Amino acid sequence: MIRKMNDKDKSKYIELSLDFYQSEAVIEHVEMPISNLEQTFDLIISDSPYLEGYVYTYYNKVVAYCLLSFTYSNELGGLMVLLEELYVDPKYQGLGIGKKFLNYIEKVYKDSAIAIRLEIDDENGRAKKLYLKQGFEEREYSQMVKIIDEE
């Protein structure tokens, strides 16, 4: 079952998110500060318009999560849902949980958003195969980031 995160999900979210940042889904494995994850979680449960968090429960146990953020796309002419993170505990991969999340997101936002966008490490072949099978298309954009106030 997919549901929005609530305050009882904090420790499991942090555990899964720490696993995510050490997985093949992330290009550069980073030691994610717990404070970043706590800040993200607090923003989610504060009903922020910028970020939503969902969990997937399997026999009442949280085994996966996804984070969504939102932006407007002038190019596409509407609201864009950004799939920031989607992670399934490896013990539960292969059960269709990723596909269920993608279908759920599309169903929830079909009347208010024009597209769902995500980033993927090319070496994460299993996830890439899932996204392509679900109708996502590759774009030729290069991503650039500048950390503000970092010298």
Coordinates of N, CA and C in Angstrom, one line a residue:
M1 N 0.8 -1.2 0.0 CA 0.0 0.0 0.0 C 0.9 1.3 0.0
I2 N 0.5 2.2 -0.8 CA 1.2 3.5 -0.8 C 0.4 4.5 0.0
R3 N 1.2 5.3 0.8 CA 0.5 6.3 1.5 C 1.6 7.5 1.8
K4 N 1.0 8.6 2.1 CA 1.9 9.7 2.5 C 2.6 9.4 3.8
M5 N 3.9 9.9 3.8 CA 4.6 9.8 5.1 C 3.9 10.5 6.2
N6 N 4.1 9.9 7.4 CA 3.6 10.6 8.6 C 4.7 10.6 9.7
D7 N 4.5 11.2 10.8 CA 5.6 11.4 11.8 C 6.1 10.1 12.3
K8 N 5.4 9.0 12.2 CA 5.9 7.7 12.7 C 6.9 7.1 11.7
D9 N 7.0 7.6 10.5 CA 7.9 7.0 9.5 C 9.3 7.5 9.6
K10 N 9.6 8.4 10.5 CA 10.9 9.1 10.4 C 12.1 8.2 10.5
S11 N 12.2 7.3 11.4 CA 13.4 6.4 11.6 C 13.5 5.5 10.4
K12 N 12.4 5.0 9.9 CA 12.5 4.1 8.7 C 12.9 4.8 7.5
Y13 N 12.3 6.1 7.3 CA 12.7 6.9 6.2 C 14.2 7.1 6.2
I14 N 14.8 7.5 7.4 CA 16.2 7.8 7.5 C 17.0 6.6 7.2
E15 N 16.6 5.4 7.7 CA 17.3 4.2 7.4 C 17.3 3.9 5.9
L16 N 16.2 3.9 5.3 CA 16.1 3.7 3.8 C 16.9 4.7 3.0
S17 N 16.8 5.9 3.4 CA 17.5 7.0 2.7 C 19.0 6.9 2.8
L18 N 19.5 6.5 3.9 CA 20.9 6.2 4.1 C 21.4 5.1 3.2
D19 N 20.5 4.1 3.1 CA 20.8 2.9 2.1 C 20.8 3.4 0.7
F20 N 19.9 4.3 0.3 CA 19.8 4.8 -1.0 C 21.1 5.5 -1.4
Y21 N 21.6 6.3 -0.5 CA 22.8 7.1 -0.8 C 24.1 6.3 -0.9
Q22 N 24.0 5.0 -0.6 CA 25.1 4.1 -0.7 C 24.8 3.1 -1.8
S23 N 23.7 3.2 -2.5 CA 23.3 2.2 -3.5 C 23.8 2.6 -4.9
E24 N 23.6 1.7 -5.9 CA 24.0 2.0 -7.3 C 23.1 3.1 -7.9
A25 N 22.0 3.5 -7.3 CA 21.2 4.6 -7.8 C 21.9 5.9 -7.8
V26 N 22.9 6.0 -7.0 CA 23.6 7.3 -6.8 C 25.0 7.3 -7.4
I27 N 25.2 8.3 -8.3 CA 26.5 8.3 -9.0 C 27.7 8.4 -8.0
E28 N 27.6 9.3 -7.1 CA 28.7 9.5 -6.1 C 28.2 9.1 -4.8
H29 N 28.7 8.1 -4.2 CA 28.2 7.7 -2.8 C 28.7 8.8 -1.9
V30 N 27.8 9.2 -1.1 CA 28.1 10.3 -0.1 C 27.7 9.9 1.3
E31 N 28.4 10.4 2.2 CA 28.1 10.2 3.6 C 27.0 11.3 3.9
M32 N 25.8 10.9 3.8 CA 24.7 11.8 3.9 C 24.5 12.2 5.4
P33 N 24.6 13.5 5.7 CA 24.4 14.0 7.1 C 22.9 13.7 7.5
I34 N 22.8 13.1 8.7 CA 21.5 12.8 9.2 C 20.7 14.1 9.3
S35 N 21.3 15.2 9.6 CA 20.6 16.5 9.7 C 19.9 16.8 8.4
N36 N 20.5 16.5 7.2 CA 19.8 16.7 5.9 C 18.5 15.9 5.8
L37 N 18.6 14.6 6.2 CA 17.5 13.7 6.2 C 16.4 14.2 7.1
E38 N 16.8 14.6 8.3 CA 15.8 15.1 9.3 C 15.1 16.3 8.8
Q39 N 15.9 17.2 8.2 CA 15.3 18.5 7.6 C 14.3 18.1 6.5
T40 N 14.7 17.2 5.6 CA 13.8 16.8 4.6 C 12.5 16.2 5.1
F41 N 12.7 15.3 6.1 CA 11.5 14.7 6.7 C 10.6 15.7 7.3
D42 N 11.2 16.6 8.1 CA 10.4 17.7 8.8 C 9.6 18.5 7.7
L43 N 10.2 18.8 6.6 CA 9.6 19.6 5.5 C 8.4 18.8 5.0
I44 N 8.6 17.5 4.8 CA 7.5 16.6 4.2 C 6.3 16.6 5.2
I45 N 6.5 16.4 6.4 CA 5.3 16.3 7.3 C 4.8 17.7 7.7
S46 N 5.4 18.7 7.3 CA 4.8 20.1 7.5 C 3.9 20.5 6.4
D47 N 3.6 19.6 5.5 CA 2.7 19.9 4.4 C 3.3 21.0 3.5
S48 N 4.5 20.9 3.2 CA 5.2 21.9 2.4 C 4.6 21.8 0.9
P49 N 4.4 22.9 0.2 CA 4.0 22.8 -1.2 C 5.2 22.4 -2.1
Y50 N 6.4 22.3 -1.6 CA 7.5 22.0 -2.4 C 8.0 20.5 -2.4
L51 N 7.5 19.8 -1.4 CA 8.1 18.4 -1.3 C 7.0 17.5 -0.7
E52 N 6.9 16.3 -1.3 CA 6.0 15.3 -0.7 C 6.8 14.0 -0.6
G53 N 6.4 13.2 0.4 CA 7.1 11.9 0.6 C 6.0 10.9 0.8
Y54 N 6.3 9.7 0.2 CA 5.4 8.6 0.2 C 6.2 7.3 0.7
V55 N 5.5 6.4 1.3 CA 6.1 5.1 1.6 C 5.2 4.0 1.1
Y56 N 5.8 2.9 0.9 CA 5.1 1.7 0.5 C 5.2 0.7 1.6
T57 N 4.1 0.2 2.0 CA 4.1 -0.8 3.1 C 3.8 -2.2 2.6
Y58 N 4.5 -3.1 3.0 CA 4.3 -4.5 2.7 C 4.0 -5.3 3.9
Y59 N 2.8 -5.8 4.1 CA 2.4 -6.4 5.3 C 2.7 -5.5 6.5
N60 N 2.3 -4.3 6.4 CA 2.4 -3.2 7.4 C 3.8 -2.8 7.8
K61 N 4.8 -3.2 6.9 CA 6.2 -2.8 7.1 C 6.6 -1.9 6.0
V62 N 7.2 -0.7 6.4 CA 7.7 0.2 5.4 C 8.9 -0.4 4.7
V63 N 8.8 -0.6 3.4 CA 9.9 -1.2 2.6 C 10.4 -0.3 1.5
A64 N 9.8 0.8 1.2 CA 10.2 1.7 0.1 C 9.7 3.1 0.4
Y65 N 10.3 4.0 -0.3 CA 9.9 5.4 -0.2 C 10.1 6.1 -1.5
C66 N 9.4 7.2 -1.7 CA 9.7 8.1 -2.8 C 9.5 9.6 -2.4
L67 N 10.3 10.5 -2.9 CA 10.2 11.9 -2.7 C 9.9 12.6 -4.0
L68 N 9.0 13.5 -3.9 CA 8.6 14.3 -5.1 C 8.7 15.8 -4.7
S69 N 9.2 16.5 -5.7 CA 9.2 18.0 -5.6 C 8.5 18.5 -6.9
F70 N 8.3 19.8 -6.9 CA 7.5 20.4 -8.0 C 8.1 21.7 -8.6
T71 N 7.9 21.8 -9.9 CA 8.4 23.0 -10.5 C 7.5 23.3 -11.7
Y72 N 7.6 24.5 -12.3 CA 6.9 24.8 -13.5 C 7.8 24.7 -14.7
S73 N 7.3 24.1 -15.8 CA 8.1 24.0 -17.0 C 7.5 24.9 -18.1
N74 N 8.2 26.0 -18.4 CA 7.8 26.8 -19.5 C 7.8 26.1 -20.8
E75 N 8.8 25.3 -21.0 CA 9.0 24.5 -22.2 C 7.8 23.5 -22.5
L76 N 7.3 22.9 -21.4 CA 6.2 22.0 -21.5 C 4.9 22.6 -21.2
G77 N 4.9 23.8 -20.6 CA 3.7 24.5 -20.4 C 2.8 24.0 -19.2
G78 N 3.5 23.7 -18.1 CA 2.7 23.2 -17.0 C 3.6 22.8 -15.8
L79 N 2.9 22.3 -14.8 CA 3.5 21.8 -13.6 C 4.3 20.5 -13.9
M80 N 5.5 20.5 -13.3 CA 6.3 19.3 -13.5 C 6.5 18.6 -12.2
V81 N 6.3 17.3 -12.1 CA 6.6 16.6 -10.9 C 8.0 16.0 -11.0
L82 N 8.8 16.3 -10.1 CA 10.2 15.8 -10.1 C 10.3 14.6 -9.1
L83 N 10.6 13.4 -9.7 CA 10.8 12.3 -8.8 C 12.2 12.3 -8.3
E84 N 12.3 12.9 -7.1 CA 13.7 13.1 -6.5 C 14.3 11.8 -6.1
E85 N 13.6 11.0 -5.5 CA 14.2 9.7 -5.0 C 13.1 8.6 -5.0
L86 N 13.5 7.4 -5.4 CA 12.6 6.3 -5.3 C 13.5 5.1 -4.9
Y87 N 13.3 4.6 -3.8 CA 14.1 3.5 -3.3 C 13.3 2.4 -2.7
V88 N 13.6 1.2 -3.1 CA 13.0 0.0 -2.5 C 14.1 -0.9 -1.8
D89 N 13.8 -1.2 -0.6 CA 14.7 -2.1 0.1 C 15.1 -3.3 -0.8
P90 N 16.3 -3.6 -0.9 CA 16.7 -4.7 -1.8 C 16.0 -6.0 -1.6
K91 N 15.6 -6.3 -0.3 CA 14.9 -7.6 0.0 C 13.6 -7.6 -0.6
Y92 N 13.0 -6.4 -1.1 CA 11.7 -6.4 -1.6 C 11.7 -5.9 -3.1
Q93 N 12.9 -5.8 -3.7 CA 12.9 -5.5 -5.1 C 12.4 -6.7 -5.9
G94 N 11.9 -6.4 -7.1 CA 11.4 -7.5 -8.0 C 9.9 -7.8 -7.7
L95 N 9.3 -7.1 -6.8 CA 7.9 -7.3 -6.5 C 6.9 -6.3 -7.2
G96 N 7.5 -5.5 -8.0 CA 6.7 -4.5 -8.7 C 6.4 -3.2 -8.0
I97 N 7.1 -3.0 -6.9 CA 6.9 -1.8 -6.0 C 7.2 -0.5 -6.8
G98 N 8.3 -0.5 -7.5 CA 8.7 0.7 -8.3 C 7.6 1.0 -9.3
K99 N 7.1 0.0 -10.0 CA 6.1 0.3 -11.0 C 4.8 0.8 -10.3
K100 N 4.5 0.2 -9.1 CA 3.3 0.7 -8.4 C 3.4 2.2 -8.0
F101 N 4.6 2.6 -7.6 CA 4.9 4.0 -7.2 C 4.7 4.9 -8.5
L102 N 5.3 4.5 -9.6 CA 5.2 5.3 -10.8 C 3.7 5.4 -11.3
N103 N 3.0 4.3 -11.2 CA 1.5 4.4 -11.6 C 0.8 5.2 -10.7
Y104 N 1.1 5.2 -9.4 CA 0.4 6.0 -8.4 C 0.6 7.5 -8.6
I105 N 1.9 7.8 -8.8 CA 2.2 9.2 -9.1 C 1.5 9.8 -10.3
E106 N 1.5 9.0 -11.3 CA 0.8 9.4 -12.6 C -0.7 9.6 -12.3
K107 N -1.3 8.7 -11.6 CA -2.7 8.7 -11.3 C -3.0 10.0 -10.5
V108 N -2.2 10.2 -9.4 CA -2.5 11.4 -8.5 C -2.4 12.7 -9.2
Y109 N -1.4 12.8 -10.2 CA -1.1 14.1 -10.8 C -1.6 14.2 -12.2
K110 N -2.3 13.3 -12.7 CA -2.7 13.3 -14.1 C -3.5 14.6 -14.5
D111 N -4.3 15.1 -13.6 CA -5.1 16.3 -13.9 C -4.4 17.6 -13.5
S112 N -3.3 17.6 -12.8 CA -2.6 18.8 -12.4 C -1.2 19.0 -12.9
A113 N -0.6 18.0 -13.4 CA 0.8 18.1 -13.9 C 0.9 17.7 -15.4
I114 N 1.9 18.2 -16.0 CA 2.1 17.9 -17.5 C 3.1 16.8 -17.7
A115 N 4.0 16.6 -16.7 CA 5.0 15.5 -16.9 C 5.6 15.2 -15.5
I116 N 6.2 14.0 -15.5 CA 7.1 13.5 -14.4 C 8.5 13.5 -14.9
R117 N 9.4 14.0 -14.2 CA 10.8 14.0 -14.6 C 11.6 13.4 -13.5
L118 N 12.7 12.7 -13.9 CA 13.6 12.1 -13.0 C 15.0 12.1 -13.5
E119 N 16.0 11.8 -12.7 CA 17.4 11.7 -13.0 C 17.8 10.2 -12.7
I120 N 18.7 9.7 -13.5 CA 19.1 8.3 -13.3 C 20.5 8.1 -13.7
D121 N 21.2 7.4 -12.9 CA 22.6 7.0 -13.2 C 22.5 5.9 -14.3
D122 N 23.2 6.2 -15.4 CA 23.2 5.2 -16.6 C 23.5 3.8 -16.2
E123 N 24.3 3.7 -15.1 CA 24.8 2.3 -14.7 C 23.7 1.6 -13.9
N124 N 22.6 2.3 -13.5 CA 21.6 1.7 -12.8 C 20.6 1.0 -13.8
G125 N 21.0 0.0 -14.4 CA 20.3 -0.6 -15.5 C 18.9 -1.1 -15.2
R126 N 18.8 -1.7 -14.0 CA 17.5 -2.2 -13.6 C 16.4 -1.1 -13.5
A127 N 16.8 0.0 -12.9 CA 15.9 1.1 -12.8 C 15.6 1.7 -14.1
K128 N 16.6 1.9 -14.9 CA 16.5 2.5 -16.3 C 15.5 1.7 -17.1
K129 N 15.6 0.4 -17.0 CA 14.7 -0.5 -17.8 C 13.3 -0.3 -17.3
L130 N 13.1 -0.2 -16.0 CA 11.7 0.1 -15.5 C 11.2 1.4 -16.0
Y131 N 11.9 2.4 -15.9 CA 11.5 3.8 -16.4 C 11.1 3.8 -17.8
L132 N 12.0 3.2 -18.7 CA 11.7 3.1 -20.1 C 10.4 2.3 -20.4
K133 N 10.3 1.2 -19.7 CA 9.1 0.4 -19.8 C 7.8 1.1 -19.4
Q134 N 7.9 2.0 -18.5 CA 6.8 2.8 -18.0 C 6.6 4.1 -18.8
G135 N 7.3 4.2 -19.9 CA 7.0 5.3 -20.9 C 7.9 6.5 -20.7
F136 N 8.9 6.5 -19.8 CA 9.8 7.6 -19.7 C 10.7 7.6 -21.0
E137 N 11.1 8.8 -21.4 CA 12.0 8.9 -22.5 C 13.3 9.6 -22.1
E138 N 14.4 9.2 -22.7 CA 15.7 9.8 -22.3 C 15.8 11.2 -23.0
R139 N 16.4 12.1 -22.4 CA 16.7 13.4 -22.9 C 18.2 13.6 -23.0
E140 N 18.6 14.5 -23.9 CA 20.1 14.7 -24.1 C 20.6 15.8 -23.3
Y141 N 19.9 16.3 -22.3 CA 20.4 17.4 -21.5 C 21.6 16.9 -20.6
S142 N 22.5 17.9 -20.3 CA 23.5 17.6 -19.3 C 23.1 18.4 -18.1
Q143 N 23.3 17.8 -17.0 CA 22.9 18.4 -15.7 C 24.1 19.2 -15.2
M144 N 23.8 20.4 -14.7 CA 24.8 21.2 -14.0 C 24.3 21.7 -12.7
V145 N 25.2 21.8 -11.7 CA 24.8 22.2 -10.4 C 25.9 23.2 -9.9
K146 N 25.5 24.2 -9.2 CA 26.5 25.1 -8.5 C 26.0 25.2 -7.1
I147 N 26.8 24.8 -6.2 CA 26.5 25.0 -4.8 C 26.7 26.4 -4.4
I148 N 25.7 27.1 -3.8 CA 25.8 28.5 -3.5 C 26.6 28.6 -2.2
D149 N 27.5 29.6 -2.2 CA 28.4 29.9 -1.1 C 29.4 28.8 -0.7
E150 N 29.7 28.0 -1.7 CA 30.8 27.1 -1.5 C 32.0 27.5 -2.3
E151 N 33.2 27.5 -1.6 CA 34.4 28.1 -2.3 C 35.3 27.0 -2.6

